[in-house]
Coordinates of C-alpha atoms in Angstrom, one line a residue:
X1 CA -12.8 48.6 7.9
X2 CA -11.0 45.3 6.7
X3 CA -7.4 45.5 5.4
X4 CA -5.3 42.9 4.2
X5 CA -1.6 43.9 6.0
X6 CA 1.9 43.4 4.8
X7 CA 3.5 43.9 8.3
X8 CA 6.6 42.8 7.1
X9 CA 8.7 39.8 4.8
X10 CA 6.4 36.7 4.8
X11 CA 4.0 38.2 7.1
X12 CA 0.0 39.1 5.7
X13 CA -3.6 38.9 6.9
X14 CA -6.6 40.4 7.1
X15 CA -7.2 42.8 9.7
X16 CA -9.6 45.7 10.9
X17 CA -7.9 49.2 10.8
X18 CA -9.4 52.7 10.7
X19 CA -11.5 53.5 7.6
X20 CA -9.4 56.8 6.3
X21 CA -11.0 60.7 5.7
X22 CA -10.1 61.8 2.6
X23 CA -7.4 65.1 2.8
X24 CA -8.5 68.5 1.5
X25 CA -7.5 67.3 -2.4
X26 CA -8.1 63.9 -1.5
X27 CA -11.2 61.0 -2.5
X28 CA -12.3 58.0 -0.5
X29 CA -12.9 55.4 -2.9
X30 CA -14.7 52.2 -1.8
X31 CA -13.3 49.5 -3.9
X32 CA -14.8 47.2 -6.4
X33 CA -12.1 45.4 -7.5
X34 CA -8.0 45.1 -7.0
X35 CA -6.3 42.9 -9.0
X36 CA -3.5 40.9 -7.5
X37 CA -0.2 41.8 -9.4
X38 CA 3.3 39.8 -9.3
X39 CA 4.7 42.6 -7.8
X40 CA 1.9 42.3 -5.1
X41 CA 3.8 38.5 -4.7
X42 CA 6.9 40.2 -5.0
X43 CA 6.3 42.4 -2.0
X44 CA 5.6 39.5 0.2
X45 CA 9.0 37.4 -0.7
X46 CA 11.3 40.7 -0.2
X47 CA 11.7 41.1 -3.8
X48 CA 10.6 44.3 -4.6
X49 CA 11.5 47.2 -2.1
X50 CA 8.2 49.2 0.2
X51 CA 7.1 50.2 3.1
X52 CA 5.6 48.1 5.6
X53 CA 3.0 48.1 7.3
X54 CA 1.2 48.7 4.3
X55 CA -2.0 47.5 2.8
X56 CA -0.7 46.5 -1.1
X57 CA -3.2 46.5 -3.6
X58 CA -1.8 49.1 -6.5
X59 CA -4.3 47.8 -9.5
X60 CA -8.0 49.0 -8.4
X61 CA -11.4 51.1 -9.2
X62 CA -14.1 51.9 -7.4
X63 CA -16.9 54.3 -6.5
X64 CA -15.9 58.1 -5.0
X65 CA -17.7 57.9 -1.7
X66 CA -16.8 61.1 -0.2
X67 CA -14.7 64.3 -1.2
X68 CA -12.1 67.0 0.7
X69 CA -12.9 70.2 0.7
X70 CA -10.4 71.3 -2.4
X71 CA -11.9 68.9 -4.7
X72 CA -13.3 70.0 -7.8
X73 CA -14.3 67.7 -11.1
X74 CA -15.2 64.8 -9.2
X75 CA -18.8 63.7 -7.6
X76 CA -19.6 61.3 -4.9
X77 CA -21.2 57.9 -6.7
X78 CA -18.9 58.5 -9.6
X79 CA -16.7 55.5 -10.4
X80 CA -13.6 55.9 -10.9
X81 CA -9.7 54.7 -11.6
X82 CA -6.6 55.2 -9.7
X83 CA -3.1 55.9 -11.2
X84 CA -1.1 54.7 -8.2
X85 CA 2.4 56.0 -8.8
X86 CA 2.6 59.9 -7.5
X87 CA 5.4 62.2 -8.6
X88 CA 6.7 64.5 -6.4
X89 CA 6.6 67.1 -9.4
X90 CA 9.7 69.2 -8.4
X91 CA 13.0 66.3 -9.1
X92 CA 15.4 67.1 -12.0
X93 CA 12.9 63.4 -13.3
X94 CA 9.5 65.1 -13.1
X95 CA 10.6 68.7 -14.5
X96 CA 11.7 66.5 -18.0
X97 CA 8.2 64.9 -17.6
X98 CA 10.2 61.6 -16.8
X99 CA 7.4 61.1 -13.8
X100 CA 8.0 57.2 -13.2
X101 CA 11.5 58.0 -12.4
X102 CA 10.7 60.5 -9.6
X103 CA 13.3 60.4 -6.9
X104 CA 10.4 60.9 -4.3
X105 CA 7.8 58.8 -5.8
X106 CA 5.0 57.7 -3.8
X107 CA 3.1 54.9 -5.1
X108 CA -0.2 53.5 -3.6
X109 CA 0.0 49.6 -2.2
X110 CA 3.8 50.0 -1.8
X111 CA 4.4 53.4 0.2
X112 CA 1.1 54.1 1.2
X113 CA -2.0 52.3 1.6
X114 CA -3.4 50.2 -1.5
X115 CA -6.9 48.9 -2.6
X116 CA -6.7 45.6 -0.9
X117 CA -9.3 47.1 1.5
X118 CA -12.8 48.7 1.5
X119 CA -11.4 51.5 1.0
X120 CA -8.6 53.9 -0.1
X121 CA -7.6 57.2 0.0
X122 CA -7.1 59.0 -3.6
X123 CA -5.5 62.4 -4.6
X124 CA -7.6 63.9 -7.0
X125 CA -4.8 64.3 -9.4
X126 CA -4.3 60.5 -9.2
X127 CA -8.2 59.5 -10.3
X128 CA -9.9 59.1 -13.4
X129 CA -13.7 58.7 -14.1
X130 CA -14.9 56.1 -15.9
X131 CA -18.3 55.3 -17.5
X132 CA -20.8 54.5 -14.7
X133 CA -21.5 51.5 -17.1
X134 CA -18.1 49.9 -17.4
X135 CA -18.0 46.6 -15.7
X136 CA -16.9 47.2 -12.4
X137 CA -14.2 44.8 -12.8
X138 CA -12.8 46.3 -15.7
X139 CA -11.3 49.5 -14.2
X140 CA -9.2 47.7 -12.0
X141 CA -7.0 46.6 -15.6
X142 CA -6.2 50.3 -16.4
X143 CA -3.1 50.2 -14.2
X144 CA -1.5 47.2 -16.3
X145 CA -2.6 48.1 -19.2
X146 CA -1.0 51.7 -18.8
X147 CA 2.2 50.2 -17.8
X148 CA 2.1 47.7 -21.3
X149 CA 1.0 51.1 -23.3
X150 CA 4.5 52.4 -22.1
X151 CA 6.3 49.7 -23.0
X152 CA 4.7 49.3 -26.5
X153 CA 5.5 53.3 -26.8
X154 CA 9.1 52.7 -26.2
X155 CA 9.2 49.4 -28.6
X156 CA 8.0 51.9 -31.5
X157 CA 6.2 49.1 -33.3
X158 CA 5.8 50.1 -37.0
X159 CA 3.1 48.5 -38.9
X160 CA 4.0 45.3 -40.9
X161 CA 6.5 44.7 -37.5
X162 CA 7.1 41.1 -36.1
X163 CA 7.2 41.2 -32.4
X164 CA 7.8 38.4 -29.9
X165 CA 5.7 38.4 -26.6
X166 CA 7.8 36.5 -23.9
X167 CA 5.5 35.3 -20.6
X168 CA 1.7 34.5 -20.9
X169 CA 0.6 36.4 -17.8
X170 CA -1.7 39.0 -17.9
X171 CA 1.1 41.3 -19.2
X172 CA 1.8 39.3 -22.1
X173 CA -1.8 39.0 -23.2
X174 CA -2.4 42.7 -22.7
X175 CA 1.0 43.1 -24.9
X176 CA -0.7 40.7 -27.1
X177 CA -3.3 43.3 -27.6
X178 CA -1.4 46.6 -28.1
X179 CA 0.8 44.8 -30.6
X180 CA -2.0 44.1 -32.8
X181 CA -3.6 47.6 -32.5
X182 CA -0.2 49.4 -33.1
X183 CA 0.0 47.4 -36.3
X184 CA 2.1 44.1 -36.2
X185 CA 1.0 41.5 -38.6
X186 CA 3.4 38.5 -37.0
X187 CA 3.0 38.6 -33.2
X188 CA 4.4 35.2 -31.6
X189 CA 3.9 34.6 -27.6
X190 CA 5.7 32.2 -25.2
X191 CA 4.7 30.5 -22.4
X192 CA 4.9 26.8 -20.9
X193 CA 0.8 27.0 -20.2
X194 CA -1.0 25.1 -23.1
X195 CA -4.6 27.8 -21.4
X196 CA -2.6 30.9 -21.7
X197 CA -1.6 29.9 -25.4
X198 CA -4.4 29.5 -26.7
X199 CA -5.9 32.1 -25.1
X200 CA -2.9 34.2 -26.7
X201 CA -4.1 33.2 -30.1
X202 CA -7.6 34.2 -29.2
X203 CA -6.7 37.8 -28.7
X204 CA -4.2 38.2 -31.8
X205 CA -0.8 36.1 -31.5
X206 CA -0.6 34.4 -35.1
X207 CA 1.4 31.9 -33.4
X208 CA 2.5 30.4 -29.6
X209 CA 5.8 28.7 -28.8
X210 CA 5.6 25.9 -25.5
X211 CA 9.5 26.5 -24.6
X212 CA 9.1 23.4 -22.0
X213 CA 8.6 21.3 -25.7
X214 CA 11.3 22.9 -27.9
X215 CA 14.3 25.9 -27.3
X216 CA 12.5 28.7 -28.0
X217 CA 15.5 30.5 -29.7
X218 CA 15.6 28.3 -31.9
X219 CA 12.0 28.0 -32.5
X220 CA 11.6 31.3 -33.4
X221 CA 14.9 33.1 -34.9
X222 CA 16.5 29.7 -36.0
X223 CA 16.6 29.0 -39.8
X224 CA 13.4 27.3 -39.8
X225 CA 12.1 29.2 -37.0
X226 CA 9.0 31.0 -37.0
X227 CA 11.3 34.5 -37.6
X228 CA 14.4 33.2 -39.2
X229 CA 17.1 36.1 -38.2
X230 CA 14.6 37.0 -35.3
X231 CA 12.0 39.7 -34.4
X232 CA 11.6 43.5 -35.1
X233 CA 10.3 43.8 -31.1
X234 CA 11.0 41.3 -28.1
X235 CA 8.9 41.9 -24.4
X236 CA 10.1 40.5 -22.0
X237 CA 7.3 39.8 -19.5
X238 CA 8.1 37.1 -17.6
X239 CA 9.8 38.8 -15.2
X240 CA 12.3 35.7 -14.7
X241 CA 16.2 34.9 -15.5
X242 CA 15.7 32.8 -18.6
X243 CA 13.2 35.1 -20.6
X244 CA 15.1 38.4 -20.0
X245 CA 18.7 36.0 -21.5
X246 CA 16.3 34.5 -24.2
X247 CA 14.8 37.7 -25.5
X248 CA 18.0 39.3 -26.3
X249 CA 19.0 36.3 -29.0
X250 CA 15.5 36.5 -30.4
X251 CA 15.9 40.0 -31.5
X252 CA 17.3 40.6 -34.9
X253 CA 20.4 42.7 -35.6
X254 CA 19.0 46.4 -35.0
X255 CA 15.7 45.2 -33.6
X256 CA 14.9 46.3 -29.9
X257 CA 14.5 44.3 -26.5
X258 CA 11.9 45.9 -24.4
X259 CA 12.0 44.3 -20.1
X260 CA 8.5 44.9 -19.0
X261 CA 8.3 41.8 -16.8
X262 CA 9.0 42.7 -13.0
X263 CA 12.4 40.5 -12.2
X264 CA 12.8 40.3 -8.3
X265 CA 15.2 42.8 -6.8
X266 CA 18.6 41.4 -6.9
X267 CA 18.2 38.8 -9.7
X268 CA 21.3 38.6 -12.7
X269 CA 21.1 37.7 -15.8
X270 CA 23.6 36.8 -18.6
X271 CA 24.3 38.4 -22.1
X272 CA 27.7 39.1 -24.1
X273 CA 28.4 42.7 -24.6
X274 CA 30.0 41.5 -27.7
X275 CA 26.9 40.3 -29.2
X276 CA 24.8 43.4 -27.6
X277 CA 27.6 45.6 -30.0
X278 CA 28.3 43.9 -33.1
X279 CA 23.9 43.2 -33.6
X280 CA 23.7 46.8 -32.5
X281 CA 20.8 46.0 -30.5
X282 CA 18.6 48.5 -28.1
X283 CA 18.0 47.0 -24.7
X284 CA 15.4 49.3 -22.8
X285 CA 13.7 48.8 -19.2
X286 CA 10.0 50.0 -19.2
X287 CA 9.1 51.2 -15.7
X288 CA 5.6 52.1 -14.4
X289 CA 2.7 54.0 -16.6
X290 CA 4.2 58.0 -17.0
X291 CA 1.2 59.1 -18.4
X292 CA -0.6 56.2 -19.9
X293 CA -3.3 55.5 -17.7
X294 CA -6.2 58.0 -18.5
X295 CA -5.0 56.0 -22.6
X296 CA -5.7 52.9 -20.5
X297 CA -8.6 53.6 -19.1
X298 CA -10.1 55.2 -22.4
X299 CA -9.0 52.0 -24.3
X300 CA -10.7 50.4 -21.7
X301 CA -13.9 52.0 -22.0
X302 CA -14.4 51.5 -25.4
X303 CA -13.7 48.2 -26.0
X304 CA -11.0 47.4 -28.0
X305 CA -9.3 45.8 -24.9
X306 CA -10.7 42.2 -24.2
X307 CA -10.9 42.0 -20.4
X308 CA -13.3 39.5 -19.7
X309 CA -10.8 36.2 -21.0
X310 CA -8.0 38.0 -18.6
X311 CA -10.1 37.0 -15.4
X312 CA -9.5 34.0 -13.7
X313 CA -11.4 34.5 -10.3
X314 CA -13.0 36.7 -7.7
X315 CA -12.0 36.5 -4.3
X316 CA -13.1 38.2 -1.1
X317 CA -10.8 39.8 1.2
X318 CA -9.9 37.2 3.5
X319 CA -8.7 35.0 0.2
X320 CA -6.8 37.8 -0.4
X321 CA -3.6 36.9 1.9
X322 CA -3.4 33.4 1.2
X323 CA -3.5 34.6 -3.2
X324 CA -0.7 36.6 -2.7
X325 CA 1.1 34.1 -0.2
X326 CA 1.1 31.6 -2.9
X327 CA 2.2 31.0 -7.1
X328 CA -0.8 31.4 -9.2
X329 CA -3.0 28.2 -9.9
X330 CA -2.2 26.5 -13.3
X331 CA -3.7 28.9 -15.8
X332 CA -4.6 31.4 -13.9
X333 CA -4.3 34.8 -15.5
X334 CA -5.6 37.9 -13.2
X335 CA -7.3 37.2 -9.8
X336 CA -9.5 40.2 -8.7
X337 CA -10.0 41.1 -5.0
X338 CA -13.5 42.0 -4.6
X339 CA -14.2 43.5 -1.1
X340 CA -18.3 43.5 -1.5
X341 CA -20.4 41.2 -3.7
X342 CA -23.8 41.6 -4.8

């Protein structure tokens, strides 16, 4: 089958490897569609720590094509969605149900082989049907959405709260989103791409801020910002040195700071201690999708999630090296790999 290989810093392309037999617990899923993640980028610069050789390719769905022996619950032809990130089960992490901190965690596209392929290898405990009439694209949003449901679980939004979305990448808009549902009525993004504002607004913000046109502290938790004193609820999802610095003076005194944003391995960032103290603020990290992604892929399936506006492009799988060799395009929100067209 056709693989696209990380073989090492720098160093990706398609090539033709074995197709895979499932284990005894174990699907083989023929992809319809990965989407290409910044931590897919990440993985190519060095910035994010794996295991090469390894096919990446963590965000996918696709259609069960055969079964191992031990299976039971699943079908081939069903479609279905895979959690990547597996939990050992037995750490100090997983026995307080802390599963994305697993000291032995195994994730899919980073350890072992993704969904940039034709096909992958799924544990059963990983999957998750969906409806055979989802867009086939669709499932392949479940895994970021799960990881935004985690982070908008830690935020505790409160209805009537004013939240601050920082970064207009997929991540932000599906932030967007989950902020509305959970009951915000003042939800403001960021983001230097005139596109990704306005489709911001589109999907719920009541307001965008261009921080390449005006200092976006200032615009928002100034006196005559859009928040004067700040926001009940900052993401960060940028994933970049200024955001994560800016988010923690756009939080009010007692608000919370949630980092959703992937920041590349080794990266610092400035704040004052002080000023962390004396506004009594909670800083908190949010870290993979402990069990958010059946919620994902339910939200999914009924709609209250727009997908379509998210994505960008399809490419086939010899695009796929040069997407993730590269920055996004201008505007470009989610590009899906799609191994088979028709």
């Amino acid at each position: 089958m056709k693989a696209v290989r990380l073989e090492g810093v720098g160093s990706i392309s398609l090539r033709e490897i074995a197709k895979p037999v499932p284990g005894p617990d174990e699907l083989l899923v023929r992809i319809e569609a990965c989407g290409v993640c910044g931590t897919d980028r990440h993985l190519f610069h060095g910035e994010f720590p794996c295991r090469p050789p390894v096919t990446p390719g963590h965000e996918f769905s696709g259609i069960i094509e055969a079964i191992g022996p031990a299976v039971s619950g699943f079908a081939v032809g069903d479609r279905v969605t895979g959690d990547p990130n597996i939990a050992c089960g037995r750490c100090p992490h997983c026995h307080a149900g802390r599963v994305n901190l697993c000291r032995n965690l195994n994730a899919i596209g980073i350890h072992r082989d993704g969904g940039f392929s034709d096909y992958v290898v799924l544990p059963q405990k990983q999957a998750f049907v969906l409806s055979a009439g989802l867009p086939p694209t669709h499932g392949a949003f479940c895994e970021p959405l799960g990881c935004c449901l985690h982070g908008v679980d830690l935020a505790e939004i409160k209805p009537g709260s004013s939240v601050v979305v920082l970064g207009g990448g997929v991540i932000g808009l599906l932030t967007v989103q989950l902020a509305r549902l959970a009951g915000a009525t003042t939800i403001v993004l960021s983001t230097r791409q005139a596109s990704r504002r306005a489709l911001a607004e589109r999907l719920g913000a009541t307001a965008t801020v261009d921080p390449a046109a005006a200092d976006v502290i200032d615009a928002i938790a100034g006196p005559t910002g859009l928040m004067p004193g700040g926001a009940d609820v900052v993401f960060e999802c940028a994933g970049v040195r200024d955001t994560v610095e800016q988010s923690m003076r756009i939080a009010r005194a007692g608000g919370t700071v949630v980092i959703v944003g992937v920041v590349p391995q080794g990266m610092k960032a400035q704040f004052e201690p002080f000023d962390l103290l004396f506004r009594e603020l909670k800083v908190l990290g949010s870290f993979l999708n402990p069990y958010t992604h059946g919620r994902a892929a339910e939200l999914i399936a009924s709609g209250t999630i727009e997908i379509d506006q998210l994505i960008s492009r399809h490419v086939t799988l010899e695009e796929a090296p040069a997407v993730i060799a590269n920055p996004p395009a201008p505007g470009e929100v989610k590009v899906l790999v799609v191994p088979y067209r028709g």
